[in-house]
Amino acid sequence: MHYIMIAYLKQNSNKTIILLFLLFCSFAVQGQRDMYAKLQALSTKVGIPGMQVTFVDKGITTHYALGVKRMGAHETISRQTAFQAASLTKVVTAYVFLRLLDQGLISLDKPLWDYYPYDRLSQTPGKERITARMVLTHRSGLHNWEGDVPSPAWRATPLTLLFTPGTQYAYSGEGFYFLQETMEHITKKSFQQLVEEEVLTPLAMTHSEIIWKDRLLQDAAFGHLTGQKTRSLGQYRKANAAYTLYTTSEDYTKFVQRALLGGEGLKKETHQLLLTKQGEAQVGNTQTTRDTYVPCALGLRLQLNEVGTALWHTGSNPGFRCFFIAYPERKQSLAVFMNTEDGFQAMGDLLALFLNDEQTFWAYEWRQGELD
């Protein structure tokens, strides 16, 4: 066929271009059908009620939406269905921080306590050491959470430190919330306003919200516990920098491609800082060889393997699991949202399905058992 097309091109280039275009479209449609079938088979095997996937490769973006918003109902997942992004919110928070850094409003290494005397830390020895860099690389010493998040009792709970800030790694949502209130104090704006002004509006993330808004009722996914038991809709009315983003895989990919990979809205040196290793990650009490392949950048993780460096993060809210991975050198990215706590069972297969599987997916190998 290749030689026939070349011969035909000499006779009529316009018709050949049309023919090639139609053949390309036909192959693309068949390829998408095949991928849908594979995704459906994986969803059935794992027990995933609904899923969104957005994949960018060689400048071509493909979207997949399959399954239902909740088990026992017939409302199907669409490209506009909002999922809880869980800890993928932290990556957005890091970008908001970098935007304020570029404006000269906050520093990476000045103690946050110097900007804002956070009441929950008033009696905590060592609080004066905590910086934004420590928070963004999970070296603040703060617990993941202390108290019943997001209740008023939680907000009134004093905070304690696991270790001297800056000396070890421990994943911490409390650190991100401390950074949130610090940024609110400095700018005199709510975190909702900051996210909308610095991220959602400029990046045209029109199906995303940092807090629950009733418009989301029209097309929101319900979370599911293990065994496909449906949860009620989680309606977070107060923004939290660690977990309250509602979004779609398509919208989040806009953020990944434009902000993280493209550096849109950031100074060149700040964008480079975002892509640079800032600290080590660690699952257990001592660092292992596996830990060295997933060091921390600012607000996200890196994956170092046979094909180069990738950015990645996962998210785990009750009833939801999600992740993204992106390769800066070739602008390739994958974002997946699933409305079940069983979703991470599919992460390894999903990575191999869309990406070059002749590589070690340390993001998956290391992520198992890591809390976020």
PDB file of N, CA and C in Angstrom, residues 29-84:
ATOM      1  N   VAL A  29      -9.949   6.095  14.843  1.00  0.00           N
ATOM      2  CA  VAL A  29     -11.220   5.662  15.416  1.00  0.00           C
ATOM      3  C   VAL A  29     -11.133   4.214  15.881  1.00  0.00           C
ATOM      4  N   GLN A  30     -10.532   3.356  15.051  1.00  0.00           N
ATOM      5  CA  GLN A  30     -10.396   1.950  15.428  1.00  0.00           C
ATOM      6  C   GLN A  30      -9.490   1.804  16.644  1.00  0.00           C
ATOM      7  N   GLY A  31      -8.436   2.638  16.689  1.00  0.00           N
ATOM      8  CA  GLY A  31      -7.531   2.602  17.834  1.00  0.00           C
ATOM      9  C   GLY A  31      -8.239   2.993  19.118  1.00  0.00           C
ATOM     10  N   GLN A  32      -9.100   4.015  19.024  1.00  0.00           N
ATOM     11  CA  GLN A  32      -9.856   4.430  20.201  1.00  0.00           C
ATOM     12  C   GLN A  32     -10.837   3.349  20.635  1.00  0.00           C
ATOM     13  N   ARG A  33     -11.466   2.696  19.671  1.00  0.00           N
ATOM     14  CA  ARG A  33     -12.381   1.603  20.010  1.00  0.00           C
ATOM     15  C   ARG A  33     -11.645   0.480  20.725  1.00  0.00           C
ATOM     16  N   ASP A  34     -10.465   0.146  20.229  1.00  0.00           N
ATOM     17  CA  ASP A  34      -9.672  -0.901  20.858  1.00  0.00           C
ATOM     18  C   ASP A  34      -9.287  -0.508  22.284  1.00  0.00           C
ATOM     19  N   MET A  35      -8.915   0.768  22.465  1.00  0.00           N
ATOM     20  CA  MET A  35      -8.521   1.227  23.797  1.00  0.00           C
ATOM     21  C   MET A  35      -9.721   1.217  24.744  1.00  0.00           C
ATOM     22  N   TYR A  36     -10.885   1.637  24.252  1.00  0.00           N
ATOM     23  CA  TYR A  36     -12.092   1.588  25.081  1.00  0.00           C
ATOM     24  C   TYR A  36     -12.362   0.157  25.545  1.00  0.00           C
ATOM     25  N   ALA A  37     -12.190  -0.792  24.643  1.00  0.00           N
ATOM     26  CA  ALA A  37     -12.429  -2.199  24.996  1.00  0.00           C
ATOM     27  C   ALA A  37     -11.452  -2.652  26.078  1.00  0.00           C
ATOM     28  N   LYS A  38     -10.191  -2.242  25.966  1.00  0.00           N
ATOM     29  CA  LYS A  38      -9.195  -2.618  26.968  1.00  0.00           C
ATOM     30  C   LYS A  38      -9.499  -1.954  28.310  1.00  0.00           C
ATOM     31  N   LEU A  39      -9.904  -0.694  28.269  1.00  0.00           N
ATOM     32  CA  LEU A  39     -10.245   0.000  29.510  1.00  0.00           C
ATOM     33  C   LEU A  39     -11.465  -0.617  30.168  1.00  0.00           C
ATOM     34  N   GLN A  40     -12.445  -0.993  29.356  1.00  0.00           N
ATOM     35  CA  GLN A  40     -13.636  -1.624  29.904  1.00  0.00           C
ATOM     36  C   GLN A  40     -13.298  -2.967  30.550  1.00  0.00           C
ATOM     37  N   ALA A  41     -12.437  -3.739  29.897  1.00  0.00           N
ATOM     38  CA  ALA A  41     -12.029  -5.027  30.462  1.00  0.00           C
ATOM     39  C   ALA A  41     -11.295  -4.838  31.778  1.00  0.00           C
ATOM     40  N   LEU A  42     -10.434  -3.826  31.853  1.00  0.00           N
ATOM     41  CA  LEU A  42      -9.703  -3.547  33.086  1.00  0.00           C
ATOM     42  C   LEU A  42     -10.650  -3.079  34.190  1.00  0.00           C
ATOM     43  N   SER A  43     -11.621  -2.244  33.826  1.00  0.00           N
ATOM     44  CA  SER A  43     -12.600  -1.771  34.805  1.00  0.00           C
ATOM     45  C   SER A  43     -13.403  -2.927  35.377  1.00  0.00           C
ATOM     46  N   THR A  44     -13.791  -3.850  34.517  1.00  0.00           N
ATOM     47  CA  THR A  44     -14.557  -5.014  34.959  1.00  0.00           C
ATOM     48  C   THR A  44     -13.722  -5.893  35.889  1.00  0.00           C
ATOM     49  N   LYS A  45     -12.452  -6.106  35.530  1.00  0.00           N
ATOM     50  CA  LYS A  45     -11.573  -6.948  36.338  1.00  0.00           C
ATOM     51  C   LYS A  45     -11.357  -6.370  37.730  1.00  0.00           C
ATOM     52  N   VAL A  46     -11.126  -5.057  37.804  1.00  0.00           N
ATOM     53  CA  VAL A  46     -10.819  -4.412  39.081  1.00  0.00           C
ATOM     54  C   VAL A  46     -12.091  -4.053  39.851  1.00  0.00           C
ATOM     55  N   GLY A  47     -13.176  -3.780  39.115  1.00  0.00           N
ATOM     56  CA  GLY A  47     -14.409  -3.330  39.755  1.00  0.00           C
ATOM     57  C   GLY A  47     -14.490  -1.825  39.864  1.00  0.00           C
ATOM     58  N   ILE A  48     -14.170  -1.135  38.772  1.00  0.00           N
ATOM     59  CA  ILE A  48     -14.201   0.330  38.735  1.00  0.00           C
ATOM     60  C   ILE A  48     -15.536   0.762  38.148  1.00  0.00           C
ATOM     61  N   PRO A  49     -16.389   1.448  38.922  1.00  0.00           N
ATOM     62  CA  PRO A  49     -17.682   1.892  38.381  1.00  0.00           C
ATOM     63  C   PRO A  49     -17.528   2.868  37.216  1.00  0.00           C
ATOM     64  N   GLY A  50     -16.654   3.872  37.365  1.00  0.00           N
ATOM     65  CA  GLY A  50     -16.487   4.874  36.318  1.00  0.00           C
ATOM     66  C   GLY A  50     -15.075   5.414  36.256  1.00  0.00           C
ATOM     67  N   MET A  51     -14.687   5.858  35.065  1.00  0.00           N
ATOM     68  CA  MET A  51     -13.306   6.288  34.848  1.00  0.00           C
ATOM     69  C   MET A  51     -13.246   7.369  33.773  1.00  0.00           C
ATOM     70  N   GLN A  52     -12.338   8.309  33.967  1.00  0.00           N
ATOM     71  CA  GLN A  52     -11.959   9.273  32.925  1.00  0.00           C
ATOM     72  C   GLN A  52     -10.454   9.157  32.692  1.00  0.00           C
ATOM     73  N   VAL A  53     -10.061   9.226  31.434  1.00  0.00           N
ATOM     74  CA  VAL A  53      -8.643   9.187  31.080  1.00  0.00           C
ATOM     75  C   VAL A  53      -8.390  10.233  30.003  1.00  0.00           C
ATOM     76  N   THR A  54      -7.331  11.019  30.176  1.00  0.00           N
ATOM     77  CA  THR A  54      -6.879  11.924  29.119  1.00  0.00           C
ATOM     78  C   THR A  54      -5.393  11.669  28.889  1.00  0.00           C
ATOM     79  N   PHE A  55      -5.050  11.419  27.618  1.00  0.00           N
ATOM     80  CA  PHE A  55      -3.680  11.064  27.244  1.00  0.00           C
ATOM     81  C   PHE A  55      -3.202  12.013  26.156  1.00  0.00           C
ATOM     82  N   VAL A  56      -2.020  12.586  26.354  1.00  0.00           N
ATOM     83  CA  VAL A  56      -1.410  13.475  25.364  1.00  0.00           C
ATOM     84  C   VAL A  56      -0.095  12.856  24.911  1.00  0.00           C
ATOM     85  N   ASP A  57       0.042  12.681  23.611  1.00  0.00           N
ATOM     86  CA  ASP A  57       1.257  12.098  23.049  1.00  0.00           C
ATOM     87  C   ASP A  57       1.474  12.632  21.639  1.00  0.00           C
ATOM     88  N   LYS A  58       2.672  13.141  21.403  1.00  0.00           N
ATOM     89  CA  LYS A  58       3.043  13.688  20.085  1.00  0.00           C
ATOM     90  C   LYS A  58       2.056  14.768  19.637  1.00  0.00           C
ATOM     91  N   GLY A  59       1.601  15.572  20.569  1.00  0.00           N
ATOM     92  CA  GLY A  59       0.707  16.678  20.267  1.00  0.00           C
ATOM     93  C   GLY A  59      -0.745  16.293  20.056  1.00  0.00           C
ATOM     94  N   ILE A  60      -1.065  15.015  20.192  1.00  0.00           N
ATOM     95  CA  ILE A  60      -2.438  14.547  19.998  1.00  0.00           C
ATOM     96  C   ILE A  60      -3.040  14.195  21.355  1.00  0.00           C
ATOM     97  N   THR A  61      -4.225  14.729  21.636  1.00  0.00           N
ATOM     98  CA  THR A  61      -4.915  14.476  22.897  1.00  0.00           C
ATOM     99  C   THR A  61      -6.102  13.557  22.667  1.00  0.00           C
ATOM    100  N   THR A  62      -6.187  12.498  23.457  1.00  0.00           N
ATOM    101  CA  THR A  62      -7.332  11.589  23.380  1.00  0.00           C
ATOM    102  C   THR A  62      -7.989  11.514  24.747  1.00  0.00           C
ATOM    103  N   HIS A  63      -9.313  11.432  24.736  1.00  0.00           N
ATOM    104  CA  HIS A  63     -10.105  11.387  25.957  1.00  0.00           C
ATOM    105  C   HIS A  63     -10.930  10.104  25.991  1.00  0.00           C
ATOM    106  N   TYR A  64     -11.055   9.544  27.170  1.00  0.00           N
ATOM    107  CA  TYR A  64     -11.884   8.359  27.362  1.00  0.00           C
ATOM    108  C   TYR A  64     -12.747   8.569  28.605  1.00  0.00           C
ATOM    109  N   ALA A  65     -14.020   8.280  28.484  1.00  0.00           N
ATOM    110  CA  ALA A  65     -14.941   8.353  29.616  1.00  0.00           C
ATOM    111  C   ALA A  65     -15.820   7.116  29.551  1.00  0.00           C
ATOM    112  N   LEU A  66     -15.843   6.346  30.621  1.00  0.00           N
ATOM    113  CA  LEU A  66     -16.625   5.111  30.588  1.00  0.00           C
ATOM    114  C   LEU A  66     -17.149   4.786  31.977  1.00  0.00           C
ATOM    115  N   GLY A  67     -18.205   3.984  32.000  1.00  0.00           N
ATOM    116  CA  GLY A  67     -18.791   3.567  33.259  1.00  0.00           C
ATOM    117  C   GLY A  67     -19.885   4.498  33.734  1.00  0.00           C
ATOM    118  N   VAL A  68     -20.226   4.372  35.019  1.00  0.00           N
ATOM    119  CA  VAL A  68     -21.357   5.113  35.590  1.00  0.00           C
ATOM    120  C   VAL A  68     -20.907   5.961  36.771  1.00  0.00           C
ATOM    121  N   LYS A  69     -21.719   6.984  37.046  1.00  0.00           N
ATOM    122  CA  LYS A  69     -21.415   7.875  38.166  1.00  0.00           C
ATOM    123  C   LYS A  69     -21.578   7.161  39.499  1.00  0.00           C
ATOM    124  N   ARG A  70     -22.530   6.253  39.562  1.00  0.00           N
ATOM    125  CA  ARG A  70     -22.699   5.462  40.788  1.00  0.00           C
ATOM    126  C   ARG A  70     -23.318   4.124  40.451  1.00  0.00           C
ATOM    127  N   MET A  71     -22.939   3.125  41.233  1.00  0.00           N
ATOM    128  CA  MET A  71     -23.423   1.777  40.999  1.00  0.00           C
ATOM    129  C   MET A  71     -24.935   1.710  41.216  1.00  0.00           C
ATOM    130  N   GLY A  72     -25.606   0.946  40.363  1.00  0.00           N
ATOM    131  CA  GLY A  72     -27.046   0.792  40.483  1.00  0.00           C
ATOM    132  C   GLY A  72     -27.840   1.842  39.765  1.00  0.00           C
ATOM    133  N   ALA A  73     -27.162   2.844  39.215  1.00  0.00           N
ATOM    134  CA  ALA A  73     -27.836   3.903  38.453  1.00  0.00           C
ATOM    135  C   ALA A  73     -27.372   3.825  37.008  1.00  0.00           C
ATOM    136  N   HIS A  74     -28.030   4.574  36.137  1.00  0.00           N
ATOM    137  CA  HIS A  74     -27.720   4.491  34.710  1.00  0.00           C
ATOM    138  C   HIS A  74     -27.067   5.760  34.165  1.00  0.00           C
ATOM    139  N   GLU A  75     -26.751   6.729  35.049  1.00  0.00           N
ATOM    140  CA  GLU A  75     -26.094   7.954  34.592  1.00  0.00           C
ATOM    141  C   GLU A  75     -24.630   7.651  34.276  1.00  0.00           C
ATOM    142  N   THR A  76     -24.265   7.856  33.036  1.00  0.00           N
ATOM    143  CA  THR A  76     -22.919   7.477  32.599  1.00  0.00           C
ATOM    144  C   THR A  76     -21.913   8.610  32.809  1.00  0.00           C
ATOM    145  N   ILE A  77     -20.659   8.219  32.936  1.00  0.00           N
ATOM    146  CA  ILE A  77     -19.563   9.179  33.024  1.00  0.00           C
ATOM    147  C   ILE A  77     -19.376   9.845  31.665  1.00  0.00           C
ATOM    148  N   SER A  78     -19.254  11.171  31.670  1.00  0.00           N
ATOM    149  CA  SER A  78     -18.957  11.922  30.448  1.00  0.00           C
ATOM    150  C   SER A  78     -17.633  12.644  30.627  1.00  0.00           C
ATOM    151  N   ARG A  79     -17.182  13.325  29.590  1.00  0.00           N
ATOM    152  CA  ARG A  79     -15.951  14.103  29.703  1.00  0.00           C
ATOM    153  C   ARG A  79     -16.100  15.261  30.674  1.00  0.00           C
ATOM    154  N   GLN A  80     -17.337  15.669  30.962  1.00  0.00           N
ATOM    155  CA  GLN A  80     -17.586  16.796  31.850  1.00  0.00           C
ATOM    156  C   GLN A  80     -17.874  16.376  33.293  1.00  0.00           C
ATOM    157  N   THR A  81     -17.923  15.093  33.567  1.00  0.00           N
ATOM    158  CA  THR A  81     -18.211  14.632  34.924  1.00  0.00           C
ATOM    159  C   THR A  81     -17.076  15.018  35.873  1.00  0.00           C
ATOM    160  N   ALA A  82     -17.434  15.645  36.985  1.00  0.00           N
ATOM    161  CA  ALA A  82     -16.433  16.091  37.950  1.00  0.00           C
ATOM    162  C   ALA A  82     -16.113  14.986  38.948  1.00  0.00           C
ATOM    163  N   PHE A  83     -14.814  14.743  39.155  1.00  0.00           N
ATOM    164  CA  PHE A  83     -14.317  13.801  40.141  1.00  0.00           C
ATOM    165  C   PHE A  83     -13.609  14.576  41.254  1.00  0.00           C
ATOM    166  N   GLN A  84     -13.488  13.964  42.408  1.00  0.00           N
ATOM    167  CA  GLN A  84     -12.636  14.538  43.445  1.00  0.00           C
ATOM    168  C   GLN A  84     -11.181  14.260  43.073  1.00  0.00           C
TER     169      GLN A  84
END
